[in-house]
Coordinates of C-alpha atoms in Angstrom, one line a residue:
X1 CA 71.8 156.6 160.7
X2 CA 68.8 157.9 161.5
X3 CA 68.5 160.1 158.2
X4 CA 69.6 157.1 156.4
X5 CA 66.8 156.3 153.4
X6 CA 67.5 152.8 154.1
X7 CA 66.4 150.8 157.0
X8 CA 69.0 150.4 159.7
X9 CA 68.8 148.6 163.1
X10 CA 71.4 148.4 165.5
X11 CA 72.2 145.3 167.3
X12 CA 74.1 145.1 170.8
X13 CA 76.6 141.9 170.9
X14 CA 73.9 140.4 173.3
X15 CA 71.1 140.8 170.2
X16 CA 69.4 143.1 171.4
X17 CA 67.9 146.1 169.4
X18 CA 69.9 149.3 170.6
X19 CA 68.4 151.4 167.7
X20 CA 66.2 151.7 164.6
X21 CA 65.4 154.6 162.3
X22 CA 61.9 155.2 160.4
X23 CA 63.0 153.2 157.3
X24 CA 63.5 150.1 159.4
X25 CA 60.2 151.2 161.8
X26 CA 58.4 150.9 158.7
X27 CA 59.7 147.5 157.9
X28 CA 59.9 146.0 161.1
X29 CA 56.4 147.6 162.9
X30 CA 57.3 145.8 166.2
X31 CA 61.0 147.0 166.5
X32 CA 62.1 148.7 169.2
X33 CA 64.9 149.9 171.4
X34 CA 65.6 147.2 174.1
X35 CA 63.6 143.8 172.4
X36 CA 65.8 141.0 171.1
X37 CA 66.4 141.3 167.3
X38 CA 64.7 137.8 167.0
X39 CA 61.3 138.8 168.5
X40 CA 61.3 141.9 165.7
X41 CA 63.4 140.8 162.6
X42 CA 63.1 138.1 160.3
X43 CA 65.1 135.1 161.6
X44 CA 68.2 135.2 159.0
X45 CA 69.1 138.7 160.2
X46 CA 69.4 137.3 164.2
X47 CA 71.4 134.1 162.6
X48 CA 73.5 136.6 160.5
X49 CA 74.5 139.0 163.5
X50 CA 75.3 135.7 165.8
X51 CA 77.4 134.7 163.7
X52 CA 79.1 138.2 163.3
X53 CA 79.3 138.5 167.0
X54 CA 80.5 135.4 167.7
X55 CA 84.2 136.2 169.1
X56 CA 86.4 134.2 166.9
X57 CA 88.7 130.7 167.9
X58 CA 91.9 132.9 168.4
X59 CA 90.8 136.0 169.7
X60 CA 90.7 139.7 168.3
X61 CA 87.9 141.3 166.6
X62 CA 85.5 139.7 164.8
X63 CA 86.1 139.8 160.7
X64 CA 83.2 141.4 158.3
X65 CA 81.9 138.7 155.6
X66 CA 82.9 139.3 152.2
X67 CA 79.3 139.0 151.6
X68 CA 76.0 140.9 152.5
X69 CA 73.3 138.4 154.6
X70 CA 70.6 138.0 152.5
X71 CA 67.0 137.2 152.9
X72 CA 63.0 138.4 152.5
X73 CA 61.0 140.7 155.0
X74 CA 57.5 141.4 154.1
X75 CA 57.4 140.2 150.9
X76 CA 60.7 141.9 149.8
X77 CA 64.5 141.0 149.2
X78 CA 67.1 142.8 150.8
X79 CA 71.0 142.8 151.5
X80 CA 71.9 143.4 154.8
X81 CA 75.3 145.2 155.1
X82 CA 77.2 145.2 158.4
X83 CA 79.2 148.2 160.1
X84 CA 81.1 146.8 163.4
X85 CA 81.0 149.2 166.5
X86 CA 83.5 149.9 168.7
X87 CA 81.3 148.2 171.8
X88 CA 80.8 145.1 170.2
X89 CA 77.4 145.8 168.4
X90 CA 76.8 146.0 164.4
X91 CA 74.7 148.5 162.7
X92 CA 72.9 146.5 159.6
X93 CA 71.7 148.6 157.0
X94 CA 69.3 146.7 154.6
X95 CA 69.2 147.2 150.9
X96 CA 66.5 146.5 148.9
X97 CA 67.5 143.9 146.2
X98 CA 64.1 143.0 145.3
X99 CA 64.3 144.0 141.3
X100 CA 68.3 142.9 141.0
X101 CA 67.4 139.6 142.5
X102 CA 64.1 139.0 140.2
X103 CA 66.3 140.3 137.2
X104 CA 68.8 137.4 138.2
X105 CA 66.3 134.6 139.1
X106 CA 65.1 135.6 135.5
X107 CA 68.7 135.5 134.3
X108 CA 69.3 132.4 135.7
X109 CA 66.1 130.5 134.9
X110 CA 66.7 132.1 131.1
X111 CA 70.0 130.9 131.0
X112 CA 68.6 126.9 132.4
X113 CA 66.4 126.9 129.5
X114 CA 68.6 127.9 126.8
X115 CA 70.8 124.8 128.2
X116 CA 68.0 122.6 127.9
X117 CA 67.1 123.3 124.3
X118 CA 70.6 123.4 123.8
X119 CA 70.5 119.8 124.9
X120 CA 67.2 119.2 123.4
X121 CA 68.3 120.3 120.1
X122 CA 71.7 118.2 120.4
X123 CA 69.6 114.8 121.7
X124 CA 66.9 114.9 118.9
X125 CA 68.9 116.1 115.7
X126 CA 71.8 112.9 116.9
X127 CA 69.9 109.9 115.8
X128 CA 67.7 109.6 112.3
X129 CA 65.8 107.1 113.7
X130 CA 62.2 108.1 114.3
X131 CA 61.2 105.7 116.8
X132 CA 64.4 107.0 118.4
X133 CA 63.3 110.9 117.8
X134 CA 60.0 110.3 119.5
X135 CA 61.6 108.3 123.0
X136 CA 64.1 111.3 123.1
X137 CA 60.9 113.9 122.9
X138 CA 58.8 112.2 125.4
X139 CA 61.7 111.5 127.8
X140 CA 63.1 115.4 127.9
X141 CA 59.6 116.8 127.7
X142 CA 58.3 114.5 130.9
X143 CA 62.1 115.7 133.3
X144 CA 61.8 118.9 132.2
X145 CA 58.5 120.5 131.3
X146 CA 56.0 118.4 132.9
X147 CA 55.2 115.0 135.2
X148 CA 54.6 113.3 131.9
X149 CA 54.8 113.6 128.4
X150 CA 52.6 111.7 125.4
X151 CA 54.3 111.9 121.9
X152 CA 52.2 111.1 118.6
X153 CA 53.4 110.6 114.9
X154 CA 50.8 111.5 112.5
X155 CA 49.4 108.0 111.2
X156 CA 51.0 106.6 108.6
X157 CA 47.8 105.2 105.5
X158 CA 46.1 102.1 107.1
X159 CA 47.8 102.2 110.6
X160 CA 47.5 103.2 113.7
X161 CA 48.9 106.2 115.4
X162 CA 52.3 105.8 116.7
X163 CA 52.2 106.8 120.1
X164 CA 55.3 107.0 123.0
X165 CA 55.4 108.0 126.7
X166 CA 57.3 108.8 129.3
X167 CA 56.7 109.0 133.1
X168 CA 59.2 111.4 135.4
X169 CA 62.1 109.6 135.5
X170 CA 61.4 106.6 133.9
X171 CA 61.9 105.5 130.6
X172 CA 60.4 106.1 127.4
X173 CA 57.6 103.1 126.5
X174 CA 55.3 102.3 123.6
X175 CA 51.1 103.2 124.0
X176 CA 48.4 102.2 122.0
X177 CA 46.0 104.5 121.3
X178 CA 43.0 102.5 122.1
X179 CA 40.4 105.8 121.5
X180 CA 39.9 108.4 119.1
X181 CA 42.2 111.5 119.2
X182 CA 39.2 113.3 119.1
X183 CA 38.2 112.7 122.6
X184 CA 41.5 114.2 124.0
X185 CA 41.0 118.2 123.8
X186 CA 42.6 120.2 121.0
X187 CA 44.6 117.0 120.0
X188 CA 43.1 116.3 116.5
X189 CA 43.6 119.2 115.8
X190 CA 47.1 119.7 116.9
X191 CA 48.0 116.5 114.7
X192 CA 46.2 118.4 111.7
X193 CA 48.9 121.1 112.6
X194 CA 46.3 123.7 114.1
X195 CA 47.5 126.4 117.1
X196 CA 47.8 125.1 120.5
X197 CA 44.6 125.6 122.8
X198 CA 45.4 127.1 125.7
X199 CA 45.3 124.8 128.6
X200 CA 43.1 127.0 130.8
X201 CA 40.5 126.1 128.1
X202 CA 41.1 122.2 128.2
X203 CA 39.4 120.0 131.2
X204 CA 42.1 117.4 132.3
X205 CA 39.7 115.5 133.7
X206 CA 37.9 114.7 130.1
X207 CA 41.7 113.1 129.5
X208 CA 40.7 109.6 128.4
X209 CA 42.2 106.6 130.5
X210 CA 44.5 105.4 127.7
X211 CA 46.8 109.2 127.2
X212 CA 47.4 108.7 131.1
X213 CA 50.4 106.4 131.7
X214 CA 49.5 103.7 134.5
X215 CA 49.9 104.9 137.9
X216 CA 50.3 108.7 137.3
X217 CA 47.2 109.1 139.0
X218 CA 44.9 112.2 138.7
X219 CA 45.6 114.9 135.8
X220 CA 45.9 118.2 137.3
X221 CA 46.5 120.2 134.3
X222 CA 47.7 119.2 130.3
X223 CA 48.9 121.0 127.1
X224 CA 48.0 119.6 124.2
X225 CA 50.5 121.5 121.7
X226 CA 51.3 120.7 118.1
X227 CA 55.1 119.5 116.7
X228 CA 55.7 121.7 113.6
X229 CA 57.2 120.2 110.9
X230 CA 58.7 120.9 107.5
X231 CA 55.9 121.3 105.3
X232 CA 54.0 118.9 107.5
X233 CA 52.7 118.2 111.2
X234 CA 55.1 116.1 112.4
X235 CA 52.7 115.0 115.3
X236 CA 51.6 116.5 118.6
X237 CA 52.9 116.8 121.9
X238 CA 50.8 116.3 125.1
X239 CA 52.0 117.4 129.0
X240 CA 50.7 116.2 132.0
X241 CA 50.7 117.3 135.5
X242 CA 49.1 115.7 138.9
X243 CA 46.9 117.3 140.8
X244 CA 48.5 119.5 143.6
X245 CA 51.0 121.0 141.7
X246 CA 50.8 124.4 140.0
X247 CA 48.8 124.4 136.7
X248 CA 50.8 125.3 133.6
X249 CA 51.7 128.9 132.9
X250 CA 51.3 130.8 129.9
X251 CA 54.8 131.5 130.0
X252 CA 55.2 127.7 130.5
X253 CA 53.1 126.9 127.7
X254 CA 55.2 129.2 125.4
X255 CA 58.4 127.3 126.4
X256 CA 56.5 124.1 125.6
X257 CA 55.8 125.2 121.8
X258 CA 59.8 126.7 121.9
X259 CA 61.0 122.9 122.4
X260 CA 58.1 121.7 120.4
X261 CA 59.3 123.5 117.5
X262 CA 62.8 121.9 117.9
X263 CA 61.0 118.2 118.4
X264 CA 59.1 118.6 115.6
X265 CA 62.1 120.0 112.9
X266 CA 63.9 116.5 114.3
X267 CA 60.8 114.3 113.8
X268 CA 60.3 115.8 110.3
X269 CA 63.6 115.2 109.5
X270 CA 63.9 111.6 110.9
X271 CA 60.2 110.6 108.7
X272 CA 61.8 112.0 105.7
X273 CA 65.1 110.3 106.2
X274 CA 63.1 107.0 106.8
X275 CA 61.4 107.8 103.6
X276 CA 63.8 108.4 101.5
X277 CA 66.0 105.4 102.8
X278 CA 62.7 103.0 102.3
X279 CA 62.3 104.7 98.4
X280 CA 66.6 104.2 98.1
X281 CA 66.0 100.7 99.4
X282 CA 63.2 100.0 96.4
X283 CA 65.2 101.1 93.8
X284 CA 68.9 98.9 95.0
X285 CA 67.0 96.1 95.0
X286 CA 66.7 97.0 91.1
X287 CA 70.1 98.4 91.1
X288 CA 72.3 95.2 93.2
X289 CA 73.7 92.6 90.9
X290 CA 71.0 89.2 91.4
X291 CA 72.5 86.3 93.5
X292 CA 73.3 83.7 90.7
X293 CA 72.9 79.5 90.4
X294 CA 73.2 76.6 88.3
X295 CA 70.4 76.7 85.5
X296 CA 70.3 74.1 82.6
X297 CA 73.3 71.9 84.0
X298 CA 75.7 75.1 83.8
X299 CA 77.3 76.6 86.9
X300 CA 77.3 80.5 86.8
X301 CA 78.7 82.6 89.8
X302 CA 79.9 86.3 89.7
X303 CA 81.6 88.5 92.3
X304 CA 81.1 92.8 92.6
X305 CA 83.1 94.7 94.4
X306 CA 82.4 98.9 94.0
X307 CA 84.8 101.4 93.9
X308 CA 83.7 103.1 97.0
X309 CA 84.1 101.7 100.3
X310 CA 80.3 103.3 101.6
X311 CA 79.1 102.4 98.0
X312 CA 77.2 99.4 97.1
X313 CA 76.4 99.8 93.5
X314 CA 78.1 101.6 90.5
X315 CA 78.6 101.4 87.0
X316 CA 79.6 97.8 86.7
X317 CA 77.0 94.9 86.6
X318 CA 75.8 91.5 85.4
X319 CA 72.9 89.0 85.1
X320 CA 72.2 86.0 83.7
X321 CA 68.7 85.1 82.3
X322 CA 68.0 81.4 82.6
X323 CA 65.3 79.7 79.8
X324 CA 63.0 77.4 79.6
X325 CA 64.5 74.1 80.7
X326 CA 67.2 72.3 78.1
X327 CA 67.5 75.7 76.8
X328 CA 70.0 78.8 76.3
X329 CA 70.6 81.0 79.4
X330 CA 72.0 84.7 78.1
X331 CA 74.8 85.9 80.5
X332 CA 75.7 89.5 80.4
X333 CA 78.3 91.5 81.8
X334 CA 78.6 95.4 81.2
X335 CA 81.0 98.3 82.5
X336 CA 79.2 101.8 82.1
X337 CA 81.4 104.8 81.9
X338 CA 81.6 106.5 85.5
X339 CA 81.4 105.1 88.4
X340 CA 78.5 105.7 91.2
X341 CA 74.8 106.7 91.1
X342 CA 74.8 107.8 87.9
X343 CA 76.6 105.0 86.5
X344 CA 74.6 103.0 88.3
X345 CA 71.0 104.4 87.3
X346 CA 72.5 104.1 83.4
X347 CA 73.7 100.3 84.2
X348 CA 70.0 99.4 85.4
X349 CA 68.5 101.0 82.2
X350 CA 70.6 98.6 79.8
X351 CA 69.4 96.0 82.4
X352 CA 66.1 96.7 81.8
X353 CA 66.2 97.0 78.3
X354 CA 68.3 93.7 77.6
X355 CA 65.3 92.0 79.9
X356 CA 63.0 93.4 77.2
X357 CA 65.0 91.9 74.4
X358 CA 65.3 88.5 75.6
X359 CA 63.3 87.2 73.0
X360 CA 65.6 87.3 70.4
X361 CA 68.7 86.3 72.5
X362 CA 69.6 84.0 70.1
X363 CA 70.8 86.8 67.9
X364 CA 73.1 88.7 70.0
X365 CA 74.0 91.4 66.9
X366 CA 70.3 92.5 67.0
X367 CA 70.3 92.7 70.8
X368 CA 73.2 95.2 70.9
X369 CA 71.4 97.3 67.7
X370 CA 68.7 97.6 69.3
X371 CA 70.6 98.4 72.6
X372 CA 72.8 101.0 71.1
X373 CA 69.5 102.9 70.0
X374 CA 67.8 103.1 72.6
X375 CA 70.8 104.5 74.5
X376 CA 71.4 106.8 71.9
X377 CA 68.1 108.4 71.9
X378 CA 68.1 109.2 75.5
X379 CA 69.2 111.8 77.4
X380 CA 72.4 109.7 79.0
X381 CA 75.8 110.9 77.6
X382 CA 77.7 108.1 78.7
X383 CA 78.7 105.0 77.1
X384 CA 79.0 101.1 78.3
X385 CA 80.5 98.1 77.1
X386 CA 79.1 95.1 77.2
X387 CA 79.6 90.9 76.9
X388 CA 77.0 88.9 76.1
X389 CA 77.5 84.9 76.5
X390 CA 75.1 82.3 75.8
X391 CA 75.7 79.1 77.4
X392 CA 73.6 75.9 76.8
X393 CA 74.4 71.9 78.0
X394 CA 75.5 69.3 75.1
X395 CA 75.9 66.1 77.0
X396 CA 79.0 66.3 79.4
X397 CA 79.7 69.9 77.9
X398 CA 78.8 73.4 77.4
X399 CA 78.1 75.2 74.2
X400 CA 79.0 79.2 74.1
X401 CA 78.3 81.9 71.6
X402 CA 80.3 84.5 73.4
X403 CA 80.2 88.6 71.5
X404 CA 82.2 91.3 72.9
X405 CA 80.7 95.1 72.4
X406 CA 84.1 97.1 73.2
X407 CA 84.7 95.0 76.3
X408 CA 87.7 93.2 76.9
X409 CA 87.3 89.9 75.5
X410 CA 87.0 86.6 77.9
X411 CA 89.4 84.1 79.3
X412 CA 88.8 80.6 78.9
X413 CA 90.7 78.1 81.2
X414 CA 91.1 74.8 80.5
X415 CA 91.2 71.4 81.9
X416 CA 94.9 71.1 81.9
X417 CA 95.5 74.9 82.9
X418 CA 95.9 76.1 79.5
X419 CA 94.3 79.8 79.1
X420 CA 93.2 81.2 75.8
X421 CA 91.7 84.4 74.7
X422 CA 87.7 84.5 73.6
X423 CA 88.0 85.6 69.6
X424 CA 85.3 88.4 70.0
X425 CA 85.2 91.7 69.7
X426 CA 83.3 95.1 68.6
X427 CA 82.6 98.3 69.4
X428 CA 81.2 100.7 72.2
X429 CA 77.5 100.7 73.1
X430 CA 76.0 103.9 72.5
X431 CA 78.7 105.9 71.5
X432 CA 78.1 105.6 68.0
X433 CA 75.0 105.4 65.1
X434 CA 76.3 101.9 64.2
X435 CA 77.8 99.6 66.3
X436 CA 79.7 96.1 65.0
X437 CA 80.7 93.3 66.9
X438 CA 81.6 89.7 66.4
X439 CA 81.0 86.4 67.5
X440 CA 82.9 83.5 68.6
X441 CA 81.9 80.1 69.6
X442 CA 83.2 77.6 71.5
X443 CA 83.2 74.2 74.1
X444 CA 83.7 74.1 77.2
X445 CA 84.7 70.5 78.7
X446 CA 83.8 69.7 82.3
X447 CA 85.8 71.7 84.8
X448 CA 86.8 74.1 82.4
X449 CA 85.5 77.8 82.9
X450 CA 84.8 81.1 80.8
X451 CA 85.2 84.2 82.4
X452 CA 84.3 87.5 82.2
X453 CA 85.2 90.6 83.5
X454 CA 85.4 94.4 84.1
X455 CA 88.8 96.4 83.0
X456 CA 88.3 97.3 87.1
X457 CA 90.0 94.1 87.7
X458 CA 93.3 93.9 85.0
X459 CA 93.6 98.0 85.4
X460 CA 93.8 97.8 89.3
X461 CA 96.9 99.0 90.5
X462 CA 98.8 98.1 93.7
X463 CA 101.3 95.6 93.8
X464 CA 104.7 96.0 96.0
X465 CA 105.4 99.8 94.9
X466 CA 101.4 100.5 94.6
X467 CA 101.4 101.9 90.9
X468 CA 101.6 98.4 89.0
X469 CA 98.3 97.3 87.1
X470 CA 96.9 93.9 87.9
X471 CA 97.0 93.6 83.8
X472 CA 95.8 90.5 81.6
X473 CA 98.7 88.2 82.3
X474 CA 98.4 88.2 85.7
X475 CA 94.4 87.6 85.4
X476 CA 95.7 84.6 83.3
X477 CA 98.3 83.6 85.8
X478 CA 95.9 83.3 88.1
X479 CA 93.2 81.4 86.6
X480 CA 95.8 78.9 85.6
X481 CA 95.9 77.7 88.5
X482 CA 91.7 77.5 88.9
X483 CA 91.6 74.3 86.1
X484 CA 89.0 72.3 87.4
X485 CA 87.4 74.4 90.0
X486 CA 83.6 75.3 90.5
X487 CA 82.7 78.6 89.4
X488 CA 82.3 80.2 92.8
X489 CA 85.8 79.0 93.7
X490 CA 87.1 80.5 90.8
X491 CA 85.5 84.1 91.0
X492 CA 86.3 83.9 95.0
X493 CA 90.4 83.2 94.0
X494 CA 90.1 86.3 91.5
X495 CA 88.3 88.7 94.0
X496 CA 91.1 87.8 96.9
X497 CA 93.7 88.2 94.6
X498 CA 92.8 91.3 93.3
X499 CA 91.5 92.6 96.6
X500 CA 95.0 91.3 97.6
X501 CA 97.2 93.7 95.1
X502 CA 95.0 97.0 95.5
X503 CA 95.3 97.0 99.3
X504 CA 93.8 99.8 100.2
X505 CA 94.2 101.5 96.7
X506 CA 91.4 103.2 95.1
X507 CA 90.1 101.4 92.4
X508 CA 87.4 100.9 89.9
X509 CA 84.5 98.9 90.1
X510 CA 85.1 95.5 89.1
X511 CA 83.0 92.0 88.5
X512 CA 83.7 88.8 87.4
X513 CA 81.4 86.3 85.8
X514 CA 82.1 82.9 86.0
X515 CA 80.7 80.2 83.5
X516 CA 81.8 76.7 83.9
X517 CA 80.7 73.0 83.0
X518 CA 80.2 71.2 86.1
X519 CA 82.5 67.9 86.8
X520 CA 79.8 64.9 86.3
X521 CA 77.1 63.9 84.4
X522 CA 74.2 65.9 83.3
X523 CA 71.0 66.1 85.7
X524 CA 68.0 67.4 84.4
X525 CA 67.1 70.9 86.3
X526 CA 64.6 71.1 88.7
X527 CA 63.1 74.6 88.7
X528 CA 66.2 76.0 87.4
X529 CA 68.0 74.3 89.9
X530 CA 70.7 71.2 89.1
X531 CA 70.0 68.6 91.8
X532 CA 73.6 67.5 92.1
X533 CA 76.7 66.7 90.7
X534 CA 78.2 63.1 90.9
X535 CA 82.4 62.9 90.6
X536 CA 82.7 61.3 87.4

């Protein structure tokens, strides 16, 4: 024992000191033979050699822990070991664990962080939402890094900075920056992107009163760091702490910038995704088929449904372009080949382009010319066919010129049920150098309605076995049965019944237009609007 390179005390079953060696001498300066272990040892070696000679509830010798007692004595960590004696005492020899415990503590702590970014990285990258992004930011950054946390977005043109905050706990709230950015240290230019300044060289006291949520109290210490983002700053990231606790660390400060980095990448991404979403927004408007209404005495309604259940648009569309009132409003109806984006970025371009033409709606051959060359010359290789139907009130009914361009032709219902087939037909738009198509005209009496529609809606298949197409005659089957209806009845009784024999099928796209000549007499339109109908 004595020889022993490791301190070793020996302890009577009263705890008293029986023996030391040098190593343990050295330790413990005031240890002695004959002195209780608690007047010359750290107090969790007397607790630990109590409990060791405490005799146990049912007799017999006392049984060794598993485990080593562990504590500090001057300024180091050690293991104390225990060795039972035959007289009742326990020699403790004391291993220096100093380095194996750091090298755990530094394990452990490693290990804690790696969690939290772990959980960071999961929180921030779950929601798109920027607002969202920047709560999440300021609400892990004020548990886990500091006492509380500021998060800014870079300003957007004409606004004001976008600030968030978080307290402790509590939960994320909405600042206003009522200063300049300037006046908090190294924060413009941590917005701007710029390296962090280390927070030894930034004063918290010259933190302005508006960065400090309400009752935090004095700043202690802050980090001003910025959130890296892809291509640009996504904003900057601001840590508080009171006064009376531990300033930040440079190894703290580096772990800041680590989950910065990972805020920042989420932020970036959440902006962009806004951004893109507002520009995709833009262009549907363009893209959506127009709500429709009475113009000129004639009803007009029209249904879309897309192929794609997460679509909204594709290849299929409509319009109908009112003029001045008493005169001709042009309805169109088109099918571009494809389905989707594509088809629908294509179906918006002849949308455009027939909105140029409307001048010379009257003549529906030169619109479709005209049409098939400017398709042709651009860099589309797809096709479309089209429907063009110009409707205008004659007393009680309406006048059509109706012209097919390799579109199925129309259905015209009647007053008493009857259904006919439009005359028209012609060829594909922009397919070919030449296109041909031909005209038909005809009446419609009141309740009786034109229709026009997309082959989405006669090739559907479903039925009983789920491979039957929806097909012409049933289409005509079931707008028998619509004689007399308003327009928006009868595209509504299409839609369900088609809707009705796909089931959960995939399909084209299809749309219906619906032209009809209202039930009662005529009524001069009011900004495009018919004030009313009157049963006749």
């Amino acid at each position: 024992m004595r020889a022993a390179p490791c301190p070793v005390v020996l302890i009577d079953a009263s705890g008293t000191v029986r023996e030391v060696n040098e190593a343990a001498r050295a330790l413990f300066p005031r240890a002695a033979p004959g002195r209780p272990v608690d007047d010359v040892a750290p107090g969790w070696l007397g607790a630990a050699h109590r409990r060791l000679s405490a005799p146990p509830p049912g007799g017999g010798p006392a049984a060794v822990p598993d485990e080593p007692a562990r504590g500090r004595a001057a300024g180091r960590s050690f293991a104390a070991h225990p060795t039972p004696l035959d007289d009742g005492g326990v020699a403790w020899w004391l291993v220096d664990d100093t380095e194996h415990r750091l090298a755990e503590e530094s394990l452990r702590h490693e290990r804690e962080r790696t969690a939290f970014l772990a959980e960071a990285s999961n929180r921030l990258l779950s929601s798109l939402n920027l607002d969202r992004c920047m709560e999440v930011t300021a609400e892990l950054a004020s548990r886990h890094l500091a006492d509380a946390a500021v998060v800014f977005a870079p300003a957007a043109r004409g606004r004001a900075l976008s600030v968030v905050g978080c307290a402790g706990d509590g939960p994320p709230f909405r600042m206003t920056a009522e200063g300049d950015p300037a006046a908090v240290p190294g924060l413009a230019e941590a917005l701007q992107g710029s390296p962090p300044v280390p927070s030894r060289w930034a004063d918290p006291s010259a933190a302005p009163q508006w960065l400090v949520p309400g009752g935090f109290g004095p700043v202690g210490s802050m980090v001003v760091t910025p959130l890296p983002g892809h291509g640009a700053p996504a904003g900057a990231l601001v840590l508080l702490r009171r006064t009376g606790r531990d300033a930040f660390t440079g190894d703290e400060e580096l772990f800041a910038r680590m989950f910065a980095a990972r805020a920042g990448a989420a932020l970036s991404a959440a902006r962009m995704y806004a951004e893109q979403a507002r520009i995709t927004e833009t262009l549907m408007r363009e893209l959506l088929p127009p709500p429709l209404r009475h113009l000129d005495g004639v009803e007009f309604a029209a249904g879309y449904r897309p192929s794609g259940t997460s679509e909204r648009i594709g290849g299929d569309f409509y319009d109908v372009h009112p003029a001045a009132a008493g005169g001709v409003s042009l309805a169109v109806l088109g099918d571009v080949c494809g389905k989707g984006l594509e088809a629908a970025v294509l179906a918006g371009k002849i949308r455009n382009t027939l909105q140029a033409l409307l001048p010379m709606a009257d003549d529906h051959q030169r619109m479709l010319r005209l049409l098939n060359g400017a398709l042709l010359s651009s860099h589309h290789t797809r096709f479309a066919t089209l429907v063009l139907a110009s409707a205008a009130r004659e007393g009680d009914h309406v006048a059509l010129r109706v012209t097919s361009a390799g579109h199925p032709p129309p259905l015209v219902v009647r007053a008493d049920g009857r259904v006919e087939t439009v005359d028209t037909a012609g060829s594909l738009v922009g397919a070919l150098p030449e296109i041909g198509a031909r005209t038909a005209r005809l009446r419609l009496a009141p309740g009786e309605t034109c229709l026009l529609f997309t082959d989405g809606v006669t090739e559907a298949r479903g039925g009983p076995l789920g491979d039957a197409m929806f097909g012409e005659d049933r289409l005509a089957e079931t707008l028998s049965h619509c004689a007399g209806m308003p327009a928006e009845a009868v595209v509504e009784h299409v839609q369900m019944l088609a809707a009705q024999w796909t089931g959960a099928n995939v399909h084209d796209d299809m749309a219906v237009v619906a032209i009809t000549a209202p039930r009662g007499a005529h009524l001069s339109a009011v900004d495009g609007h018919t004030p009313g109908r009157f049963t006749s």
